[in-house]
Tab-separated table of C-alpha atoms in Angstrom:
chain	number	residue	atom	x	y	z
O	13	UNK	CA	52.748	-6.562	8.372
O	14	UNK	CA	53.636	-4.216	5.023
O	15	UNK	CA	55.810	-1.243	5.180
O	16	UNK	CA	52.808	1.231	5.275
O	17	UNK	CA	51.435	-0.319	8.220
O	18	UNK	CA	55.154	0.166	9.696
O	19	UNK	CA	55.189	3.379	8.851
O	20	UNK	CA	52.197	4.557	10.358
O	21	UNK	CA	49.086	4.554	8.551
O	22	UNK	CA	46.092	3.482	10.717
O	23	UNK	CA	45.776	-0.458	10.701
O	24	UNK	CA	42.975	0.034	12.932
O	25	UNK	CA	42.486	-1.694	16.546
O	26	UNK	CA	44.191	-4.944	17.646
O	27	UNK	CA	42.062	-7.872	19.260
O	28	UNK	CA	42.708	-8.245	23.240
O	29	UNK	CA	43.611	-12.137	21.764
O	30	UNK	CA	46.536	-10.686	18.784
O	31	UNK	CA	49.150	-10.059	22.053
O	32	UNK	CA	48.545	-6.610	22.368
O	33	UNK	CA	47.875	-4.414	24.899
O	34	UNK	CA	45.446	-2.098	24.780
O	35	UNK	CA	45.751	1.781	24.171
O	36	UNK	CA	44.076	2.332	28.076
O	37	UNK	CA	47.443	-0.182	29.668
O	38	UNK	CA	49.564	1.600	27.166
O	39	UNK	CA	47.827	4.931	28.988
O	40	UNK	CA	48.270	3.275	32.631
O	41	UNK	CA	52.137	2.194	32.038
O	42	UNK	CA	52.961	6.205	30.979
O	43	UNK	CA	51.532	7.679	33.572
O	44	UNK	CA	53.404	5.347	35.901
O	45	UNK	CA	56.462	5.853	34.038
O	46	UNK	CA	56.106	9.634	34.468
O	47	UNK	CA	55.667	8.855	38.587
O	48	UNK	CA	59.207	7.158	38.255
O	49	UNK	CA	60.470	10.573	36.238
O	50	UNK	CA	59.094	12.911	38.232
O	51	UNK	CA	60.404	10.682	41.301
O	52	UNK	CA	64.268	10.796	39.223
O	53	UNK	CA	63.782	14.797	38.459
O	54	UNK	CA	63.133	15.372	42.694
O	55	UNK	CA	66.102	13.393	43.306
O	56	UNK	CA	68.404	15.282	40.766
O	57	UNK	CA	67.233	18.548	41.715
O	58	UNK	CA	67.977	17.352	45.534
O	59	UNK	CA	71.714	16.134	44.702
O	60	UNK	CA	71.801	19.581	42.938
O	61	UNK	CA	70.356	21.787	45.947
O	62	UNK	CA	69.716	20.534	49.508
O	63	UNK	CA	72.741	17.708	48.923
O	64	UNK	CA	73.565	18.672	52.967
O	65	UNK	CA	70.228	17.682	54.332
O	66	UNK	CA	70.299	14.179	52.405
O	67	UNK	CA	71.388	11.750	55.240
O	68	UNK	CA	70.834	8.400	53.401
O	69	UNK	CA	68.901	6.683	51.123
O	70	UNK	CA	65.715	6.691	52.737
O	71	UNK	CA	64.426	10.083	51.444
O	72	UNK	CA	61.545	11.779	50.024
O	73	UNK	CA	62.627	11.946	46.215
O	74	UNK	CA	63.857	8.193	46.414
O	75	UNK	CA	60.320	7.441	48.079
O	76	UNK	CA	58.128	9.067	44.867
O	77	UNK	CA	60.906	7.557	42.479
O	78	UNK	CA	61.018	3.699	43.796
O	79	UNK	CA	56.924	4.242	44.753
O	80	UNK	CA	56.572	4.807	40.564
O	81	UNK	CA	59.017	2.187	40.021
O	82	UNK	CA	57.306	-0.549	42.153
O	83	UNK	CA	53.341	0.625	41.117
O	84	UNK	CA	54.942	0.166	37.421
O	85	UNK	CA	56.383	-3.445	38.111
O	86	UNK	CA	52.803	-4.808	39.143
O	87	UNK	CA	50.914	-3.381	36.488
O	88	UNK	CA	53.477	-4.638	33.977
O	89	UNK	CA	53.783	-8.367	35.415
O	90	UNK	CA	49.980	-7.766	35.802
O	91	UNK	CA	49.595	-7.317	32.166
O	92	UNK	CA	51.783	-11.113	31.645
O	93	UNK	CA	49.500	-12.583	34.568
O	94	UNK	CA	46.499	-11.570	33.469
O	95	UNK	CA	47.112	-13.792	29.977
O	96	UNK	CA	47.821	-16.726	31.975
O	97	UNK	CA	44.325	-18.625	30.206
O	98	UNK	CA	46.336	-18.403	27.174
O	99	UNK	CA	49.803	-18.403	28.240
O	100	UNK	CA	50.058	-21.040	30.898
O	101	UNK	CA	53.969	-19.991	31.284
O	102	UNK	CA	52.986	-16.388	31.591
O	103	UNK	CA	56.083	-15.429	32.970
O	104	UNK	CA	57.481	-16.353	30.051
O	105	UNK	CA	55.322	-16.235	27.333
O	106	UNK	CA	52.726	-14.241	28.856
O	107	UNK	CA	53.730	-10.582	28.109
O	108	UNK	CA	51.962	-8.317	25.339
O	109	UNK	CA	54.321	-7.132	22.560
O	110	UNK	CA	57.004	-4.255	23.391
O	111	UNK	CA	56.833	-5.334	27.342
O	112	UNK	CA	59.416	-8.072	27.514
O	113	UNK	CA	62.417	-5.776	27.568
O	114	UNK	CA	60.461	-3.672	30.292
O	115	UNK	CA	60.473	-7.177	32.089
O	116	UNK	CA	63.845	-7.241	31.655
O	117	UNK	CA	64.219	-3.663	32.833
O	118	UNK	CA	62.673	-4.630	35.664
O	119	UNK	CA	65.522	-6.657	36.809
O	120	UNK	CA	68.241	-4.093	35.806
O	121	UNK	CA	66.732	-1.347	37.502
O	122	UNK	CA	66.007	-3.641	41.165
O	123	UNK	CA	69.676	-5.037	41.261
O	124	UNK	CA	70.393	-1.072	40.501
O	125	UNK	CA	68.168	0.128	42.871
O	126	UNK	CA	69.588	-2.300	45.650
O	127	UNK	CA	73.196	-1.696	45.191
O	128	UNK	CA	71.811	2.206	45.494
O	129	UNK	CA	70.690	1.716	49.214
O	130	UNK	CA	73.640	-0.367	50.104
O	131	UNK	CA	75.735	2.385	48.946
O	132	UNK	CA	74.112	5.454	50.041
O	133	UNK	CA	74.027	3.388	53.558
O	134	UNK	CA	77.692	2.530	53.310
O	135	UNK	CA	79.359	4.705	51.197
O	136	UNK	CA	77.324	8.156	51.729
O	137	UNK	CA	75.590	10.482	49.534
O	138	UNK	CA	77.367	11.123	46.244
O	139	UNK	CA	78.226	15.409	45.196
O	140	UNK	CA	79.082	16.845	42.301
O	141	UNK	CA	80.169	14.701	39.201
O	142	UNK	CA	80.127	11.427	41.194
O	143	UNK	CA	75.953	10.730	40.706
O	144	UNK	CA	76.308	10.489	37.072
O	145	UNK	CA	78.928	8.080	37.470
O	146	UNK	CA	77.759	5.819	40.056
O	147	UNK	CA	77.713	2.139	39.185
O	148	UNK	CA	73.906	1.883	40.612
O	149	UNK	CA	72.944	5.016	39.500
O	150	UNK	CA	73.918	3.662	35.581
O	151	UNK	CA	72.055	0.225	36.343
O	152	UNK	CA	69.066	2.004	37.798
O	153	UNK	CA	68.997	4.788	34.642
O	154	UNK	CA	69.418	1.336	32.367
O	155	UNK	CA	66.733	-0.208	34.116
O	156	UNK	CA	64.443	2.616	33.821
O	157	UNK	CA	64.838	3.201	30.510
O	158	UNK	CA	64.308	0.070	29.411
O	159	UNK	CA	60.735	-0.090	31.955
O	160	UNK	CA	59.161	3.458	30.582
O	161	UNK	CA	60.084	2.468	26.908
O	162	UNK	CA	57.561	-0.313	26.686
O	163	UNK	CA	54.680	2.142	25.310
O	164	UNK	CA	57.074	2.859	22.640
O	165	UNK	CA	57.135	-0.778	21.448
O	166	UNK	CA	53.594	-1.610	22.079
O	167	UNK	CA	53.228	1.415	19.491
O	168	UNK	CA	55.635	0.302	17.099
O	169	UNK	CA	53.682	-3.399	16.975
O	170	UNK	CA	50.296	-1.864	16.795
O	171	UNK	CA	50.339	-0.108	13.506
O	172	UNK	CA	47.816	2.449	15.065
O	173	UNK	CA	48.211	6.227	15.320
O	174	UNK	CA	45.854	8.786	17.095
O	175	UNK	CA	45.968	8.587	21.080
O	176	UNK	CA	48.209	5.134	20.451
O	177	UNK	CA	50.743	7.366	19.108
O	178	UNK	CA	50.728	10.086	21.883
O	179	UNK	CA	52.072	6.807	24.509
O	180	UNK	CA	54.549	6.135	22.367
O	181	UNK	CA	55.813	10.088	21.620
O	182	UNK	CA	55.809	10.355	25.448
O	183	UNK	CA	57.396	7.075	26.319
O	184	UNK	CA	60.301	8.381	24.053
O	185	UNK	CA	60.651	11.644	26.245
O	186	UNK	CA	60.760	9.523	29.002
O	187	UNK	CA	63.202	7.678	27.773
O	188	UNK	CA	65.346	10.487	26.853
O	189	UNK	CA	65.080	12.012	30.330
O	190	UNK	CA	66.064	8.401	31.916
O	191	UNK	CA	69.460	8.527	29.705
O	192	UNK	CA	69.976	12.196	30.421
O	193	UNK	CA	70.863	11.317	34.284
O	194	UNK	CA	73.980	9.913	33.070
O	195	UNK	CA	74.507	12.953	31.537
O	196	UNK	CA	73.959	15.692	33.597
O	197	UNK	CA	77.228	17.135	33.316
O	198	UNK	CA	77.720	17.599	29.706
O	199	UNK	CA	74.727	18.986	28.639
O	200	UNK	CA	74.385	22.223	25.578
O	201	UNK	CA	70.998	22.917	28.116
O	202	UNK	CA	73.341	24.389	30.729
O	203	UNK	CA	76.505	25.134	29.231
O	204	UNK	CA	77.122	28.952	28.920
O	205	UNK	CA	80.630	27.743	27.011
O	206	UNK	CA	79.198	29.991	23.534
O	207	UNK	CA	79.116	33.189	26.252
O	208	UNK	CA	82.356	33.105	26.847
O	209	UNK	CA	85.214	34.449	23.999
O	210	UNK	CA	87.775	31.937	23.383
O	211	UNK	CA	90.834	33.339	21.087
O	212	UNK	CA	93.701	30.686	19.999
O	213	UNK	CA	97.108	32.328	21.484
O	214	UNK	CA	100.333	31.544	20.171
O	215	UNK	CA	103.578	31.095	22.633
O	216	UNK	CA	106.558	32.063	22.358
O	217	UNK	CA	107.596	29.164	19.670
O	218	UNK	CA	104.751	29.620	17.759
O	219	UNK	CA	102.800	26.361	19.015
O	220	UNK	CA	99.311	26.934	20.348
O	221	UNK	CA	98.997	27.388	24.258
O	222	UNK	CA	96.473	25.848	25.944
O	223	UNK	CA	94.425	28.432	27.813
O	224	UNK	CA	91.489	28.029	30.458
O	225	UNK	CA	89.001	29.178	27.575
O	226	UNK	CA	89.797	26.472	25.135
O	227	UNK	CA	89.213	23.899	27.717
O	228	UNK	CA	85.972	25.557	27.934
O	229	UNK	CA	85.161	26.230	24.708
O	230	UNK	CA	86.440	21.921	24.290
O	231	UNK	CA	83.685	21.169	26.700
O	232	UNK	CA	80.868	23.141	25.185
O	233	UNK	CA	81.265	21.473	22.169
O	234	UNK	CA	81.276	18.257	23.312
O	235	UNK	CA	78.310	18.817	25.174
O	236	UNK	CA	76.302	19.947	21.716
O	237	UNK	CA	77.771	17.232	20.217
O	238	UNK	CA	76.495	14.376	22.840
O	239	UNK	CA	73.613	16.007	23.209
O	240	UNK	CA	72.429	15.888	19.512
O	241	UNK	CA	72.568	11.837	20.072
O	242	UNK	CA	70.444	12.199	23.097
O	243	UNK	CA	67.915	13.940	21.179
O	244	UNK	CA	68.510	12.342	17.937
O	245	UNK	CA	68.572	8.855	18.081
O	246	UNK	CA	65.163	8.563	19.962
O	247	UNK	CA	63.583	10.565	16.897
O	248	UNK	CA	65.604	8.589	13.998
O	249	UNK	CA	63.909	5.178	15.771
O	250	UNK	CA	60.315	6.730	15.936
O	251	UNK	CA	60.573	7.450	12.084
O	252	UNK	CA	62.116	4.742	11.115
O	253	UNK	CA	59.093	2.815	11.857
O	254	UNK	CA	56.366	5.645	11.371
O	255	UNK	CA	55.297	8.244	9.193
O	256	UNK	CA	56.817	11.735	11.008
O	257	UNK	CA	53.847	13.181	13.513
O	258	UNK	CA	53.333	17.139	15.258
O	259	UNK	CA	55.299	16.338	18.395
O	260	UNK	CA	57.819	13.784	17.663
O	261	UNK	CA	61.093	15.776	18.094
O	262	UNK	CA	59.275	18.811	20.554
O	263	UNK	CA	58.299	15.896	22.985
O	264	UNK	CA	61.753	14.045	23.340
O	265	UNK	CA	63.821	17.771	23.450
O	266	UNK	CA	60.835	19.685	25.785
O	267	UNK	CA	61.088	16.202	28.521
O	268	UNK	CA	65.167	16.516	28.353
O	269	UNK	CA	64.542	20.344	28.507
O	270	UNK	CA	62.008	20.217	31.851
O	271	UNK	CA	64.566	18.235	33.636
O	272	UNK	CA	67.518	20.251	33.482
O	273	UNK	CA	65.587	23.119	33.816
O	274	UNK	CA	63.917	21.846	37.082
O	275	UNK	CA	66.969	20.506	38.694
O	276	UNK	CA	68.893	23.505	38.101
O	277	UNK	CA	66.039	25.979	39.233
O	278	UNK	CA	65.217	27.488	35.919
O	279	UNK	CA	68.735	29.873	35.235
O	280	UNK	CA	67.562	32.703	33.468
O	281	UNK	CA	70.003	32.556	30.535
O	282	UNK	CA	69.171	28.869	29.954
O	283	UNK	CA	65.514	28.856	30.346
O	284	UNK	CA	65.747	31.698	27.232
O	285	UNK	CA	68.153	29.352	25.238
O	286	UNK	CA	65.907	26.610	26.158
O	287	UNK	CA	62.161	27.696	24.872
O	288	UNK	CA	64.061	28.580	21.921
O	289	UNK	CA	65.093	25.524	21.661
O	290	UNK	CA	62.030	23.903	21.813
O	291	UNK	CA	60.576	25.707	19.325
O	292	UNK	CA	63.092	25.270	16.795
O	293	UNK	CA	62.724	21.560	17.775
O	294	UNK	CA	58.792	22.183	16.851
O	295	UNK	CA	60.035	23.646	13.546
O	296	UNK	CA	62.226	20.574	12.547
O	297	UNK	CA	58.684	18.519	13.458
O	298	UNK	CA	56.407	20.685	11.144
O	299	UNK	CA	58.758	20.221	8.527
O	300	UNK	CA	59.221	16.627	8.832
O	301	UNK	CA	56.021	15.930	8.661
O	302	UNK	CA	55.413	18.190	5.124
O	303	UNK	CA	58.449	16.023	3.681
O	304	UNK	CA	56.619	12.926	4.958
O	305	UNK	CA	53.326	14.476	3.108
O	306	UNK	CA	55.372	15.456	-0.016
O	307	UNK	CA	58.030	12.760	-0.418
O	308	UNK	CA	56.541	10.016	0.892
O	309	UNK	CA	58.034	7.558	3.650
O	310	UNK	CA	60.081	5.686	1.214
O	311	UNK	CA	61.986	9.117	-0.123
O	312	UNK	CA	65.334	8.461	-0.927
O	313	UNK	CA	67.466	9.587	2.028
O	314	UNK	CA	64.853	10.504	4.086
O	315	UNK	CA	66.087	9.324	7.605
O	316	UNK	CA	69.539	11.261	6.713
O	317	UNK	CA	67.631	14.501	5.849
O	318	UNK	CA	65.662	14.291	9.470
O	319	UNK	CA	68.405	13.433	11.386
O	320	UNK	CA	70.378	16.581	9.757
O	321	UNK	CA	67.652	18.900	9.632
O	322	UNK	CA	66.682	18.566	13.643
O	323	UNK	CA	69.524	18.993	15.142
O	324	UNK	CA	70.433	22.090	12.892
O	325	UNK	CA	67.078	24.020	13.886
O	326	UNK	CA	67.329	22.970	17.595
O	327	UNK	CA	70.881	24.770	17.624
O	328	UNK	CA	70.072	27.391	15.800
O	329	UNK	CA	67.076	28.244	17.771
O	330	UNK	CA	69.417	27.601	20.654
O	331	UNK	CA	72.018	29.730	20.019
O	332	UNK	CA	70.060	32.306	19.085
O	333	UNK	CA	68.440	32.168	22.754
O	334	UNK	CA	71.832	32.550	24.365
O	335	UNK	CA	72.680	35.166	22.014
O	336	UNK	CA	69.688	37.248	22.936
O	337	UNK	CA	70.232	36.252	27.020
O	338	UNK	CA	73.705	36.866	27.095
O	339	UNK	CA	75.758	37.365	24.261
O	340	UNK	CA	77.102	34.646	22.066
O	341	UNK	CA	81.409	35.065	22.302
O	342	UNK	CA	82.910	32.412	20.293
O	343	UNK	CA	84.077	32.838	16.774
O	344	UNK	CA	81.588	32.942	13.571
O	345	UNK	CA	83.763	29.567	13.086
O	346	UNK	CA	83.084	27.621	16.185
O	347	UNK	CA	78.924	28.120	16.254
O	348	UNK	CA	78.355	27.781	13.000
O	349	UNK	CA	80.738	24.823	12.917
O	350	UNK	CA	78.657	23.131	15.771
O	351	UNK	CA	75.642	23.422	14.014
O	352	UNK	CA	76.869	21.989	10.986
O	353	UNK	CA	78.948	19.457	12.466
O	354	UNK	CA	75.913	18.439	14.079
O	355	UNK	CA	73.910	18.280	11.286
O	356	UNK	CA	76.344	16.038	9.801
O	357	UNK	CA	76.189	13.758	12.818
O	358	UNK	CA	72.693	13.431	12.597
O	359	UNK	CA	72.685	12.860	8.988
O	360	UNK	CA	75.189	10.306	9.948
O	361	UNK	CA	72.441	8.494	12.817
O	362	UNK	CA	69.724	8.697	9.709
O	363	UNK	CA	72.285	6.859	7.187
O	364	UNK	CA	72.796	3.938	9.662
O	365	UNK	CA	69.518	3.755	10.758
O	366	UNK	CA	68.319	3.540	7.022
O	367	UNK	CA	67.743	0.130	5.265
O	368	UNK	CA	69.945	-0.915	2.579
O	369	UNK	CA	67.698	-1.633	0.310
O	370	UNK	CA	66.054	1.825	0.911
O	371	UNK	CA	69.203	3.700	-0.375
O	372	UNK	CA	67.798	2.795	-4.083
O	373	UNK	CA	64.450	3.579	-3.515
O	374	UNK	CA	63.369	6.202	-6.141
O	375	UNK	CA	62.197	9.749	-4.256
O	376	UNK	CA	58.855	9.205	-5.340
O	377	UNK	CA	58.327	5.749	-4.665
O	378	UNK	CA	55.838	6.428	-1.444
O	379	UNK	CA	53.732	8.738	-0.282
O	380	UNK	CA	52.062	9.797	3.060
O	381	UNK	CA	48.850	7.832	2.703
O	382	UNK	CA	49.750	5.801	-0.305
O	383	UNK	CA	50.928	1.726	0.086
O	384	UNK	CA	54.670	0.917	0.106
O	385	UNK	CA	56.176	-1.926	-1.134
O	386	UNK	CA	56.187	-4.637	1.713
O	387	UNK	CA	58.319	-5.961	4.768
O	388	UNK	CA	58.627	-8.351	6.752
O	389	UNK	CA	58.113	-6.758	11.084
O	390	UNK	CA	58.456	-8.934	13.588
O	391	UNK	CA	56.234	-8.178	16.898
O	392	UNK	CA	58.093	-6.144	19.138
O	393	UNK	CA	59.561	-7.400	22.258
């Protein structure tokens, strides 16, 4: 497969026969995936709000959550079974490319999602900080990710855009949202750490004291700074093998968005910070896709300039929410630092996810609809 096929332009459709699947079981495995997120976003909001009424771990928001996750086993193993003619090991062989690691996710996420009833039945219902760090909770969140993701790779091995493309943009969300359960508690969505003033105070010696504030004003920008690779990374590995498209970045940031949003009841300072986010987000996407246009695909630095240039509108936009909400406190130093520390970091994802042989490509040396020089892609798994 060459590089422009990689990257996006239209190959047109794959045979049933080429170990594919088609755009329609792409279709059928995302909106099972989004039964298993929507079943993860009930439970989180639960765990957030009506924690005292949860008795065990036979519940409502576990029953739409394991119902997605079981409807989504079948139709993957389906998809391996149904090759069987050709594949007499189907088990094995069987599976269209970019659904053996949601196979394999498969596993994670039932030996997660058994250890969760043993310990819910056991141990009790976990509060506070104690979800995000549950041993089954992480296999479960592993699991999933893994399971939703398999649009994403049958994309990737296709070489087709259009509707193929819009299963792959959404598995990404998805899988953005699956990570984000892990990460509930250090999230820039919900902190209100910019909103509060934080002023360095000398003691009597002359060393810095440690105040409540800076511990604070520590956390908030740890949580911008994890949550750029949340958001990040899933975009750097969509344009690493395509051409940037409208929705890329505003997909994976709106799905991480809707679930804090949802499981914290839509908090009016956040839900402002938020939609501005998301459209700054949409602003990194349009231009993206005009340096794709201009520059071409094989521009030199061209992953490091996307994975700067999104974070630094998302943040901005951000920022400028909570500003207009509530009031942004910190020092001119510490907001415009975490934007362009950031910026650096994901100009730092877009370095290592770039070839090495694309740090000497010329600037000019591809174009949005011209052919690059080739590469070798191996089917996805």
């Amino acid at each position: 497969m060459d590089r422009s096929t990689v990257l996006g332009r239209d190959s047109g459709p794959l045979s049933a026969g080429s170990g594919m699947a088609s755009q329609r079981d792409d279709w059928v495995t995302v909106a099972l995936g989004g039964v298993m997120t929507l079943g993860v976003t009930l439970d989180g909001w639960a765990h957030k709000n009506v924690i005292e009424t949860l008795e065990g771990f036979f519940t409502w928001w576990h029953a739409v959550l394991y119902t997605g996750f079981l409807a989504t086993v079948v139709w993957t193993f389906l998809l391996a079974y149904r090759r069987r003619d050709r594949h007499p090991r189907w088990w094995w062989d069987g599976w269209p490319n970019g659904y053996r690691v949601g196979a394999l996710g498969v596993l994670v996420f039932g030996a997660g999602g058994v250890g969760d009833m043993l310990w819910h039945q056991i141990l009790g219902i976990e509060i506070g900080l104690l979800p995000s760090f549950s041993p089954s909770h992480t296999l479960v969140s592993i699991g999933g990710l893994l399971l939703v993701t398999s649009p994403l790779r049958s994309w990737w091995a296709s070489g087709e855009n259009g509707w193929r493309a819009a299963t792959g943009i959404i598995s990404a969300a998805m899988s953005a949202i699956a990570a984000t359960v892990l990460l509930t508690y250090v999230s820039a969505f919900m902190t209100g750490a910019p909103t509060v003033a934080y002023a360095p105070q000398l003691g009597d010696y002359g060393g810095i004291v440690d105040t409540p504030d800076e511990y604070v004003a520590v956390q908030g920008v740890t949580a911008y700074f994890i949550t750029t690779l949340l958001l990040t990374i899933p975009l750097i590995l969509m344009l690493r093998r395509r051409a940037a498209l409208p929705g890329m970045g505003t997909a994976v940031t709106t799905g991480v968005i809707v679930y804090f949003l949802a499981i914290n009841q839509l908090p009016d300072v956040h839900t402002l910070a938020a939609v501005m986010a998301i459209a700054g987000a949409a602003a990194a996407d349009g231009l993206l896709v005009l340096l794709d246009r201009r520059r071409g695909t094989t521009a030199l630095l061209r992953l490091p300039l996307a994975g700067a240039l999104f974070p630094a509108l998302v943040w901005s936009f951000q920022l400028l929410g909570l500003h207009l909400a509530e009031g942004i406190r910190w020092p001119a130093e510490m907001w415009t630092g975490t934007v362009v520390f950031t910026a650096c970091l994901g100009a730092l994802l877009g370095g290592l996810a770039t070839r090495p042989a694309e740090y000497g490509a010329p600037a000019g040396a591809g174009t949005g609809t011209g052919t690059a020089r080739p590469t070798t892609s191996a089917p996805a798994a």
